[in-house]
Short mmCIF file of C-alpha atoms in Angstrom, two decimals:
data_model
loop_
_atom_site.label_atom_id
_atom_site.label_comp_id
_atom_site.label_asym_id
_atom_site.label_seq_id
_atom_site.Cartn_x
_atom_site.Cartn_y
_atom_site.Cartn_z
CA MET A 1 -49.08 22.33 33.66
CA ILE A 2 -45.56 23.08 34.64
CA LEU A 3 -44.87 22.90 38.40
CA LEU A 4 -42.30 25.29 39.75
CA LYS A 5 -40.51 24.10 42.88
CA LYS A 6 -39.83 26.47 45.62
CA TYR A 7 -36.14 26.95 46.43
CA ARG A 8 -34.68 28.56 49.58
CA ILE A 9 -32.30 31.67 48.97
CA ALA A 10 -28.77 30.53 50.06
CA ARG A 11 -28.12 31.80 53.72
CA VAL A 12 -24.24 31.96 53.62
CA LEU A 13 -22.96 34.35 51.02
CA GLY A 14 -19.87 35.57 53.11
CA PRO A 15 -19.42 38.80 54.95
CA MET A 16 -21.10 41.04 52.43
CA SER A 17 -24.66 41.36 51.24
CA LEU A 18 -25.05 40.98 47.41
CA TYR A 19 -25.46 44.94 47.26
CA GLN A 20 -22.22 45.44 49.10
CA ARG A 21 -20.37 42.87 47.11
CA LYS A 22 -21.58 44.47 43.83
CA PHE A 23 -20.39 47.85 45.10
CA ARG A 24 -16.97 46.50 46.21
CA ALA A 25 -16.48 44.90 42.88
CA PHE A 26 -17.31 48.05 41.10
CA ARG A 27 -14.94 50.08 43.38
CA ILE A 28 -11.91 47.69 42.67
CA ARG A 29 -12.39 47.93 38.92
CA THR A 30 -12.97 51.76 38.97
CA LYS A 31 -9.90 52.25 41.13
CA ALA A 32 -7.59 50.33 38.72
CA ALA A 33 -9.12 52.46 35.85
CA LEU A 34 -8.54 55.67 37.76
CA PHE A 35 -4.94 54.77 38.46
CA TYR A 36 -4.31 54.67 34.70
CA LYS A 37 -6.23 57.75 34.06
CA LYS A 38 -4.17 59.60 36.35
CA VAL A 39 -0.86 58.39 34.75
CA PRO A 40 0.80 61.52 33.16
CA ILE A 41 0.97 61.50 29.43
CA ARG A 42 4.46 60.85 28.19
CA GLN A 43 5.43 61.65 24.49
CA HIS A 44 6.76 58.86 22.36
CA VAL A 45 10.04 59.76 20.58
CA SER A 46 11.35 57.99 17.53
CA ASN A 47 15.03 58.22 16.38
CA GLY A 48 14.30 60.68 13.60
CA ASP A 49 15.33 58.43 10.77
CA GLU A 50 11.96 58.69 9.05
CA GLU A 51 12.12 62.39 8.78
CA ARG A 52 15.86 62.43 8.18
CA TYR A 53 15.93 60.27 5.14
CA PRO A 54 13.44 61.09 2.37
CA ASN A 55 14.06 57.73 0.71
CA LYS A 56 13.06 56.04 4.10
CA ILE A 57 16.34 53.96 4.19
CA GLY A 58 16.30 53.87 7.96
CA ASN A 59 12.85 52.41 8.40
CA TYR A 60 10.78 49.19 7.92
CA SER A 61 9.16 48.63 4.48
CA LYS A 62 9.50 44.90 3.82
CA GLY A 63 6.53 43.56 1.80
CA LEU A 64 6.01 46.95 0.03
CA PRO A 65 7.36 47.45 -3.55
CA HIS A 66 10.92 48.47 -3.85
CA ASN A 67 13.40 49.69 -6.60
CA GLU A 68 16.54 47.73 -7.52
CA LEU A 69 18.34 49.17 -4.47
CA GLY A 70 15.76 47.92 -2.12
CA GLU A 71 14.53 51.35 -1.50
CA VAL A 72 10.71 51.44 -0.90
CA ASP A 73 8.38 53.05 -3.51
CA LEU A 74 7.43 56.31 -1.90
CA ASP A 75 3.85 56.35 -3.11
CA ALA A 76 3.30 52.95 -1.44
CA TYR A 77 5.04 54.11 1.71
CA ASN A 78 2.98 57.11 2.12
CA LYS A 79 -0.22 55.08 1.71
CA TYR A 80 1.13 52.70 4.38
CA ILE A 81 1.73 55.57 6.63
CA ALA A 82 -1.63 57.15 5.96
CA ALA A 83 -3.34 53.94 6.90
CA LEU A 84 -1.46 53.76 10.32
CA ASP A 85 -2.28 57.55 10.92
CA SER A 86 -5.88 56.90 10.26
CA GLY A 87 -6.53 53.54 11.94
CA ASP A 88 -9.24 52.93 9.29
CA PRO A 89 -9.55 49.33 8.59
CA ASP A 90 -10.47 49.96 4.94
CA ALA A 91 -7.24 51.97 4.43
CA PHE A 92 -5.13 48.86 5.35
CA GLU A 93 -6.86 47.04 2.61
CA ASN A 94 -5.51 49.48 0.17
CA ILE A 95 -1.88 49.38 1.15
CA PRO A 96 0.16 48.44 -2.08
CA LEU A 97 2.15 45.29 -1.56
CA GLY A 98 5.06 44.09 -3.69
CA GLY A 99 4.25 40.35 -3.55
CA GLY A 100 2.17 37.63 -1.82
CA ARG A 101 3.36 38.19 1.82
CA LYS A 102 0.97 40.15 3.99
CA LEU A 103 1.84 42.67 6.58
CA VAL A 104 1.49 41.06 10.15
CA ASN A 105 -1.26 42.58 12.19
CA PRO A 106 -0.70 46.33 12.18
CA GLN A 107 -4.29 46.95 13.68
CA ALA A 108 -3.20 45.27 16.84
CA ALA A 109 -1.30 48.66 17.49
CA TYR A 110 -4.86 50.10 18.38
CA ALA A 111 -6.34 47.34 20.65
CA TYR A 112 -7.26 48.10 24.18
CA GLU A 113 -6.57 45.87 27.10
CA LEU A 114 -8.83 45.62 30.23
CA VAL A 115 -6.17 44.88 32.75
CA GLY A 116 -2.69 46.43 33.17
CA PRO A 117 -1.46 49.49 31.40
CA ASP A 118 -2.79 50.58 28.04
CA SER A 119 -0.26 49.89 25.36
CA HIS A 120 -0.02 53.58 24.44
CA GLN A 121 1.01 54.50 28.01
CA LEU A 122 4.24 52.74 28.09
CA VAL A 123 7.36 54.52 26.53
CA LEU A 124 10.46 53.17 25.14
CA PRO A 125 13.89 54.94 24.30
CA PRO A 126 14.38 55.33 20.64
CA PRO A 127 16.59 52.74 18.91
CA PRO A 128 20.04 53.86 17.74
CA PRO A 129 19.91 55.96 14.56
CA PHE A 130 20.76 54.44 11.14
CA SER A 131 24.15 56.21 11.04
CA SER A 132 25.16 55.72 14.58
CA ALA A 133 28.18 53.78 15.91
CA GLN A 134 25.84 51.81 18.29
CA LEU A 135 23.71 50.35 15.41
CA ALA A 136 26.99 49.57 13.55
CA GLY A 137 28.07 47.59 16.63
CA GLU A 138 24.73 45.81 16.78
CA MET A 139 25.14 44.80 13.14
CA VAL A 140 28.67 43.63 13.71
CA GLU A 141 27.34 41.44 16.36
CA ASP A 142 24.76 40.06 14.16
CA TYR A 143 27.22 39.27 11.50
CA TRP A 144 29.43 37.43 13.91
CA GLN A 145 26.37 35.50 15.18
CA ALA A 146 25.65 34.38 11.54
CA LEU A 147 29.06 33.25 11.26
CA THR A 148 29.02 31.31 14.49
CA ARG A 149 25.75 29.72 14.25
CA ASP A 150 27.20 26.24 14.18
CA VAL A 151 29.66 26.58 16.95
CA PRO A 152 28.61 24.76 20.03
CA PHE A 153 28.33 26.94 23.10
CA ASN A 154 30.74 24.43 24.96
CA GLU A 155 33.51 25.31 22.49
CA TYR A 156 33.26 29.16 22.52
CA GLU A 157 36.41 29.41 24.59
CA THR A 158 38.41 27.58 22.05
CA ASN A 159 36.90 28.24 18.63
CA PRO A 160 38.86 30.73 16.56
CA LEU A 161 35.62 32.27 15.27
CA THR A 162 34.10 33.03 18.70
CA ILE A 163 37.49 34.24 19.90
CA ALA A 164 37.68 36.61 17.01
CA ALA A 165 34.13 37.81 17.56
CA ALA A 166 34.85 38.72 21.24
CA LYS A 167 37.96 40.51 20.25
CA GLU A 168 36.27 42.73 17.58
CA LEU A 169 33.22 43.47 19.74
CA SER A 170 35.60 44.65 22.36
CA SER A 171 37.14 47.20 20.05
CA LEU A 172 33.97 48.85 18.96
CA SER A 173 33.38 52.33 20.32
CA ARG A 174 29.49 51.97 21.20
CA PHE A 175 28.95 48.19 21.68
CA ARG A 176 26.66 47.70 24.65
CA GLY A 177 27.08 43.94 25.39
CA PRO A 178 28.41 42.95 28.71
CA THR A 179 32.25 42.98 29.50
CA ILE A 180 34.76 41.82 32.00
CA ASN A 181 37.44 44.52 32.71
CA GLY A 182 36.29 46.38 29.66
CA GLN A 183 36.57 43.38 27.28
CA VAL A 184 34.05 40.96 25.67
CA THR A 185 35.26 37.56 26.33
CA PRO A 186 34.17 34.18 24.70
CA GLN A 187 32.52 33.17 28.07
CA ILE A 188 30.07 36.12 27.80
CA LEU A 189 29.87 36.58 24.12
CA TYR A 190 26.33 37.57 22.76
CA ARG A 191 25.05 37.46 26.35
CA LYS A 192 23.36 40.05 28.58
CA ASP A 193 24.34 41.01 32.17
CA LEU A 194 20.75 40.36 33.67
CA PRO A 195 20.87 39.42 37.25
CA GLY A 196 22.44 35.84 37.49
CA ALA A 197 22.15 35.31 33.63
CA LEU A 198 25.99 35.19 33.14
CA ILE A 199 26.40 32.34 35.61
CA GLY A 200 26.85 28.92 34.09
CA PRO A 201 25.86 27.49 30.70
CA TYR A 202 24.73 29.75 27.93
CA ILE A 203 21.34 27.97 27.62
CA SER A 204 18.82 28.08 30.60
CA GLN A 205 18.07 25.01 32.48
CA PHE A 206 14.26 25.58 31.47
CA LEU A 207 15.09 24.96 27.82
CA TRP A 208 17.08 21.77 28.65
CA LYS A 209 15.38 19.80 31.41
CA ASP A 210 12.37 17.47 30.73
CA ILE A 211 9.10 19.15 30.96
CA PRO A 212 6.52 17.46 33.16
CA TYR A 213 3.16 17.47 31.12
CA VAL A 214 0.04 15.89 32.35
CA GLY A 215 0.94 12.18 32.71
CA THR A 216 4.12 12.21 30.70
CA GLU A 217 7.28 14.22 30.22
CA ILE A 218 8.54 16.18 27.25
CA VAL A 219 12.19 15.64 26.31
CA GLN A 220 13.46 19.01 25.10
CA ARG A 221 15.20 17.65 22.02
CA TYR A 222 13.95 19.64 18.97
CA ARG A 223 14.06 19.75 15.23
CA THR A 224 16.89 21.80 13.99
CA THR A 225 18.22 22.70 10.60
CA VAL A 226 21.69 21.27 9.37
CA ALA A 227 24.88 23.13 9.58
CA GLY A 228 25.39 25.90 7.04
CA ASP A 229 21.61 26.15 6.28
CA ASP A 230 21.66 29.94 5.48
CA HIS A 231 19.52 31.92 3.27
CA LEU A 232 19.15 35.20 1.31
CA THR A 233 22.90 35.63 0.63
CA SER A 234 22.43 36.35 -3.03
CA TYR A 235 21.20 39.95 -4.01
CA GLU A 236 18.51 38.78 -6.23
CA ASP A 237 16.92 36.41 -3.44
CA TRP A 238 17.25 39.36 -0.96
CA LEU A 239 15.51 41.84 -3.20
CA ALA A 240 12.78 39.58 -4.04
CA VAL A 241 11.98 38.93 -0.38
CA GLN A 242 12.02 42.56 0.49
CA ASN A 243 9.22 42.92 -2.11
CA GLY A 244 7.21 40.30 -0.24
CA GLU A 245 7.89 37.40 -2.82
CA ALA A 246 7.98 33.94 -1.75
CA PRO A 247 11.07 32.44 -0.06
CA PRO A 248 13.42 31.28 -3.07
CA SER A 249 14.88 28.46 -0.95
CA SER A 250 13.62 26.14 1.93
CA SER A 251 15.19 24.80 5.17
CA THR A 252 17.15 21.51 5.25
CA PHE A 253 16.42 19.86 8.42
CA ASP A 254 18.62 17.57 10.55
CA THR A 255 16.90 14.06 10.79
CA THR A 256 17.86 13.88 14.53
CA PRO A 257 16.14 16.03 17.21
CA ARG A 258 18.78 17.68 19.38
CA TYR A 259 19.15 19.62 22.63
CA ILE A 260 19.80 23.19 22.00
CA ARG A 261 23.59 23.35 21.66
CA ASN A 262 24.24 26.32 19.38
CA LEU A 263 22.88 29.50 17.90
CA ARG A 264 21.29 27.64 14.98
CA ASP A 265 19.24 25.35 17.28
CA LEU A 266 18.19 28.30 19.32
CA GLY A 267 17.21 30.39 16.38
CA GLU A 268 15.12 27.45 15.13
CA TYR A 269 13.36 26.99 18.47
CA VAL A 270 12.23 30.71 18.22
CA HIS A 271 11.19 30.06 14.64
CA ASN A 272 8.55 27.57 15.58
CA ASP A 273 7.21 28.72 18.82
CA VAL A 274 3.86 30.57 18.99
CA SER A 275 4.46 32.65 21.98
CA VAL A 276 3.77 30.89 25.44
CA GLU A 277 5.64 27.70 25.14
CA SER A 278 8.84 28.62 26.71
CA GLY A 279 7.29 30.31 29.73
CA LEU A 280 4.92 27.36 30.33
CA GLY A 281 7.71 24.80 30.00
CA ALA A 282 9.44 26.84 32.81
CA PHE A 283 6.29 26.88 34.92
CA PHE A 284 5.91 23.13 34.71
CA ILE A 285 9.55 22.35 35.51
CA LEU A 286 9.35 24.71 38.48
CA LEU A 287 6.14 23.15 39.73
CA LYS A 288 7.72 19.67 40.02
CA TYR A 289 10.16 20.98 42.66
CA GLY A 290 7.40 21.23 45.31
CA PRO A 291 6.66 23.81 48.06
CA GLU A 292 10.22 24.89 48.55
CA VAL A 293 10.18 26.66 45.09
CA ILE A 294 7.02 28.63 45.79
CA ASP A 295 7.52 32.28 46.64
CA PRO A 296 7.90 32.73 50.30
CA ASN A 297 5.07 35.57 50.41
CA ASN A 298 2.48 32.87 49.23
CA PRO A 299 -0.25 33.06 51.98
CA TYR A 300 -0.74 29.32 52.07
CA LEU A 301 2.81 28.10 52.65
CA ASP A 302 2.23 28.31 56.41
CA SER A 303 -1.39 27.38 56.55
CA ASP A 304 -2.44 24.33 58.78
CA THR A 305 -5.87 23.91 56.92
CA GLN A 306 -5.74 25.16 53.39
CA VAL A 307 -3.87 25.00 50.08
CA GLY A 308 -4.06 27.49 47.18
CA PHE A 309 -5.76 26.61 43.89
CA ALA A 310 -7.79 29.23 42.08
CA THR A 311 -5.90 31.82 44.20
CA PHE A 312 -2.17 31.41 44.86
CA GLY A 313 -2.22 27.84 43.50
CA ALA A 314 -0.81 26.35 40.24
CA THR A 315 -4.00 27.35 38.34
CA HIS A 316 -3.50 30.94 39.42
CA ALA A 317 0.20 31.00 38.45
CA VAL A 318 -0.37 29.31 35.12
CA ASP A 319 -3.08 31.72 34.25
CA PHE A 320 -0.99 34.81 34.99
CA VAL A 321 2.10 33.49 33.23
CA SER A 322 0.12 32.79 30.00
CA ARG A 323 -2.20 35.73 30.13
CA ALA A 324 0.71 38.22 30.17
CA ALA A 325 2.03 37.26 26.84
CA ARG A 326 -0.76 38.87 24.75
CA PRO A 327 -0.86 42.30 26.41
CA ALA A 328 2.93 42.44 26.17
CA LEU A 329 2.66 41.79 22.35
CA LEU A 330 -0.09 44.45 22.09
CA ALA A 331 2.40 47.03 23.61
CA ALA A 332 5.07 45.77 21.33
CA TRP A 333 2.96 46.08 18.22
CA PHE A 334 1.97 49.66 19.13
CA GLN A 335 5.69 50.52 19.36
CA LYS A 336 6.66 48.72 16.20
CA TRP A 337 3.96 50.19 13.89
CA LEU A 338 2.96 53.57 15.29
CA VAL A 339 6.13 54.93 16.91
CA HIS A 340 9.46 53.54 15.67
CA ARG A 341 9.06 51.46 12.45
CA ARG A 342 12.74 50.38 12.70
CA LEU A 343 14.17 48.46 9.80
CA ARG A 344 15.05 44.90 10.10
CA PRO A 345 18.85 43.88 10.12
CA GLU A 346 18.15 41.97 6.98
CA ALA A 347 17.30 45.22 5.32
CA PHE A 348 20.24 47.17 6.87
CA GLY A 349 22.45 44.38 5.29
CA GLY A 350 21.25 45.29 1.91
CA ARG A 351 22.15 48.99 2.60
CA ILE A 352 25.63 47.81 3.54
CA HIS A 353 26.03 45.81 0.44
CA ASN A 354 24.87 48.64 -1.84
CA LYS A 355 27.16 51.04 -0.04
CA LEU A 356 30.22 48.80 -0.41
CA THR A 357 29.60 47.87 -4.00
CA GLY A 358 29.16 51.46 -5.04
CA ALA A 359 25.52 51.09 -5.94
CA ALA A 360 24.35 53.78 -3.38
CA ASP A 361 25.94 56.11 -0.86
CA TYR A 362 24.52 55.84 2.53
CA PRO A 363 25.55 57.34 5.78
CA ILE A 364 26.61 54.03 7.45
CA HIS A 365 29.15 54.06 10.31
CA PRO A 366 32.61 52.75 9.22
CA GLU A 367 32.89 50.43 12.16
CA VAL A 368 30.51 48.02 10.46
CA LEU A 369 31.93 48.75 6.94
CA ASN A 370 35.39 47.99 8.12
CA SER A 371 34.72 45.03 10.41
CA LYS A 372 36.38 41.68 10.07
CA ALA A 373 33.04 40.00 10.36
CA LEU A 374 31.77 41.66 7.27
CA ALA A 375 34.97 40.88 5.41
CA LEU A 376 34.50 37.13 6.51
CA ILE A 377 30.83 37.30 5.17
CA PHE A 378 32.01 38.58 1.73
CA GLU A 379 34.69 35.96 1.54
CA LYS A 380 32.20 33.16 2.34
CA TYR A 381 29.03 34.34 0.31
CA GLY A 382 30.28 36.95 -2.11
CA THR A 383 27.95 39.66 -0.96
CA TYR A 384 27.84 41.83 2.17
CA LEU A 385 24.17 40.73 3.02
CA LEU A 386 23.45 39.46 6.54
CA PRO A 387 22.81 35.64 6.16
CA GLN A 388 19.40 34.64 7.40
CA ALA A 389 18.55 31.33 9.32
CA TYR A 390 15.03 31.43 7.92
CA PRO A 391 14.19 31.08 4.24
CA GLU A 392 11.75 34.00 4.40
CA GLY A 393 14.05 36.10 6.34
CA SER A 394 12.52 38.44 8.97
CA PRO A 395 8.67 38.70 9.59
CA THR A 396 6.69 41.37 7.94
CA HIS A 397 6.42 43.70 10.90
CA PRO A 398 8.99 46.33 12.04
CA SER A 399 11.82 45.38 14.39
CA TYR A 400 11.49 47.54 17.50
CA PRO A 401 10.93 46.20 20.08
CA ALA A 402 11.20 42.43 19.53
CA GLY A 403 7.83 40.68 19.94
CA HIS A 404 9.57 37.45 21.33
CA SER A 405 11.40 39.71 23.96
CA SER A 406 8.20 41.42 24.96
CA PHE A 407 6.09 38.28 25.55
CA ILE A 408 8.96 36.27 27.41
CA GLY A 409 9.87 39.49 29.46
CA ALA A 410 6.20 39.46 30.60
CA MET A 411 6.03 35.67 31.37
CA VAL A 412 9.42 35.52 33.22
CA THR A 413 8.23 38.44 35.36
CA MET A 414 5.13 36.48 36.33
CA LEU A 415 7.26 33.34 37.10
CA LYS A 416 9.55 35.47 39.46
CA ALA A 417 6.53 36.75 41.13
CA PHE A 418 5.07 33.24 41.91
CA PHE A 419 8.33 31.31 42.52
CA ASN A 420 11.31 31.73 44.81
CA GLU A 421 14.09 33.28 42.85
CA ASN A 422 16.73 32.20 45.33
CA PHE A 423 15.82 28.43 45.05
CA VAL A 424 18.67 26.45 43.88
CA ILE A 425 18.02 24.28 40.77
CA PRO A 426 18.79 20.56 41.67
CA ASN A 427 21.01 18.39 39.25
CA PRO A 428 21.68 21.23 36.69
CA VAL A 429 22.80 19.92 33.27
CA VAL A 430 24.52 21.05 30.06
CA ALA A 431 23.94 19.90 26.56
CA SER A 432 26.82 17.97 24.74
CA SER A 433 28.47 19.55 21.75
CA ASP A 434 26.58 17.33 19.43
CA GLY A 435 23.16 18.01 21.18
CA LEU A 436 22.36 14.35 21.78
CA SER A 437 22.72 14.13 25.57
CA LEU A 438 22.71 16.19 28.74
CA ILE A 439 25.81 16.19 30.92
CA PRO A 440 25.86 17.00 34.69
CA TYR A 441 26.89 20.78 35.31
CA GLU A 442 28.97 21.30 38.39
CA GLY A 443 27.88 24.73 39.81
CA THR A 444 24.96 26.49 41.52
CA LEU A 445 22.12 27.84 39.47
CA THR A 446 19.16 29.72 40.90
CA VAL A 447 15.62 30.15 39.65
CA GLY A 448 15.96 33.90 39.26
CA GLY A 449 19.20 33.62 37.23
CA GLU A 450 17.95 30.88 34.99
CA LEU A 451 14.59 32.71 34.48
CA ASN A 452 16.54 35.85 33.33
CA LYS A 453 18.78 33.48 31.17
CA LEU A 454 15.67 32.02 29.69
CA ALA A 455 14.39 35.50 28.82
CA TYR A 456 17.58 36.60 27.09
CA ASN A 457 17.86 33.12 25.34
CA ILE A 458 14.63 33.64 23.65
CA SER A 459 15.53 37.25 22.74
CA ILE A 460 18.98 36.54 21.45
CA GLY A 461 17.70 33.48 19.41
CA ARG A 462 16.03 35.94 17.14
CA ASP A 463 19.10 38.08 16.77
CA ALA A 464 21.13 34.78 15.96
CA ALA A 465 18.66 34.08 13.15
CA GLY A 466 19.39 37.49 11.72
CA VAL A 467 15.92 38.97 12.27
CA HIS A 468 16.55 41.27 15.23
CA LEU A 469 19.26 43.51 17.01
CA ARG A 470 20.41 43.84 20.60
CA THR A 471 18.45 46.96 21.66
CA SER A 472 15.26 45.47 20.17
CA GLY A 473 15.72 42.54 22.54
CA ILE A 474 16.58 44.17 25.78
CA ASN A 475 13.85 46.97 25.52
CA GLY A 476 11.32 44.30 24.58
CA LEU A 477 12.12 42.45 27.83
CA LYS A 478 11.61 45.57 29.83
CA LEU A 479 8.36 46.45 28.06
CA GLY A 480 7.04 42.90 28.75
CA GLU A 481 8.05 43.35 32.39
CA ALA A 482 6.12 46.59 32.71
CA ILE A 483 3.07 44.90 31.44
CA ALA A 484 3.35 42.07 33.96
CA ILE A 485 3.91 44.43 36.79
CA GLY A 486 0.77 46.30 35.79
CA ILE A 487 -1.30 43.22 35.72
CA LEU A 488 0.02 42.09 39.01
CA ARG A 489 -0.77 45.58 40.52
CA ASP A 490 -4.39 45.58 39.13
CA TYR A 491 -5.15 42.26 40.73
CA ARG A 492 -3.59 43.32 44.11
CA GLU A 493 -6.86 44.15 45.67
CA THR A 494 -8.84 41.28 44.43
CA TYR A 495 -7.65 38.70 47.02
CA ASN A 496 -9.21 37.83 50.41
CA GLU A 497 -6.05 36.15 51.78
CA ASP A 498 -3.58 37.88 54.17
CA PHE A 499 -1.09 38.75 51.32
CA GLU A 500 1.88 40.97 51.84
CA GLY A 501 2.42 41.28 48.07
CA PHE A 502 4.26 39.93 45.13
CA THR A 503 8.03 40.56 45.28
CA LEU A 504 10.51 39.99 42.47
CA THR A 505 13.92 41.35 41.01
CA THR A 506 13.52 43.40 37.82
CA PHE A 507 15.73 42.97 34.82
CA ASP A 508 17.64 45.99 36.04
CA GLY A 509 18.39 44.29 39.41
CA GLU A 510 15.95 46.32 41.45
CA GLN A 511 13.86 44.24 44.11
CA ILE A 512 10.30 45.36 44.09
CA LYS A 513 7.14 44.58 46.04
CA ILE A 514 3.75 44.81 44.31
#
């Protein structure tokens, strides 16, 4: 016989009965759902290239079969579009591929998320069209980044290549990088004027300082590739990779780990991360600075009897910082596959090569065709292709927006919500030109500025590797920011504490409260 002990029902359950609690939980969840149901439907607009060019020269097609010009097989492209239109999992299994590389996760474009905005509710401006001066300017910047991958950031003001890059970018009619008195200077070359991000060294303190981790510290010296380790500069190799064939070369690695000191190091960092590493590293660095770095609105800062933990403590912050990355990627993947299907700069380099060699006649803006950067590329490699930092070139998914930008935009937004953006980072550093040591930096750097710098470092690292363009990066950051703000808003009513709301500065410089 089994004897059942009698237990007393718990007497202290808080201010609500179980029924009241259940109803309140239902109301919070329903209110969040109704908020998004009432959001007006906004139309998604592409740049029109897919309709404008019957041969699809302005759109992503890597991994599908191509002809000798690198133009996609139209039957394969139509089946690819039909699969995207249908959303049928079986249809994706019937997309004709040109080689062994598989498409990266197109069905993520249809996934739903239970917190924050639905991926299909967020709208991005269309990227610059194929024939535009703005896209030409972005390609000129990418060519210069390929030429200057091995120039230490510390030497930008004196190196002839970076000086020439700044001068040419200043001359372009639609280049959208930051300027000083209308000119790109070596000090702000390849950067973005996010709040505070132009102050101090090129690389964020969060990519240089040691990361406290459990009972140890992670020194941020990373494996990188050797100087001049560029790929896909021969047309034969370029075409094979467009068809999805295996990379024809492999990376040559430096035997010495280094602090990030140039674009090649930064590009290799964002070649190996999964998604959350850079944001989590920043979180752990911030945490070691103690209570003064916590956001002033944290309800436990002035408590005499309590500290935060599961709410408004480190576990709350680390959860939100890491959880924001995946919804941001879902939003990016929807835009990539179902709206824009922007070609990669690697593919655009092939269009430029075929135009200038007379193999094809494409409507490419002359500002890239006549650029000094392109002439130097041809002088060095014998083709007009964009040298890639990765043997495989770009990933096999479309370019707009950048996935790295989207997830780091979301994570940085969460960090700005939980930490004090005005806190001055103690003992700032800068990497030596050889990347073997950190040198004290004389200047004032704030958490907000260095978080914005971190966001654009992660973004521009992909541009510097040759796999993205400037507008893919900045609009990815803003997409991730919108995702994070939505998550913060949905959780706003779930707290018992006396809490005034999360405050942060957006990438556009607006101060908001959530």
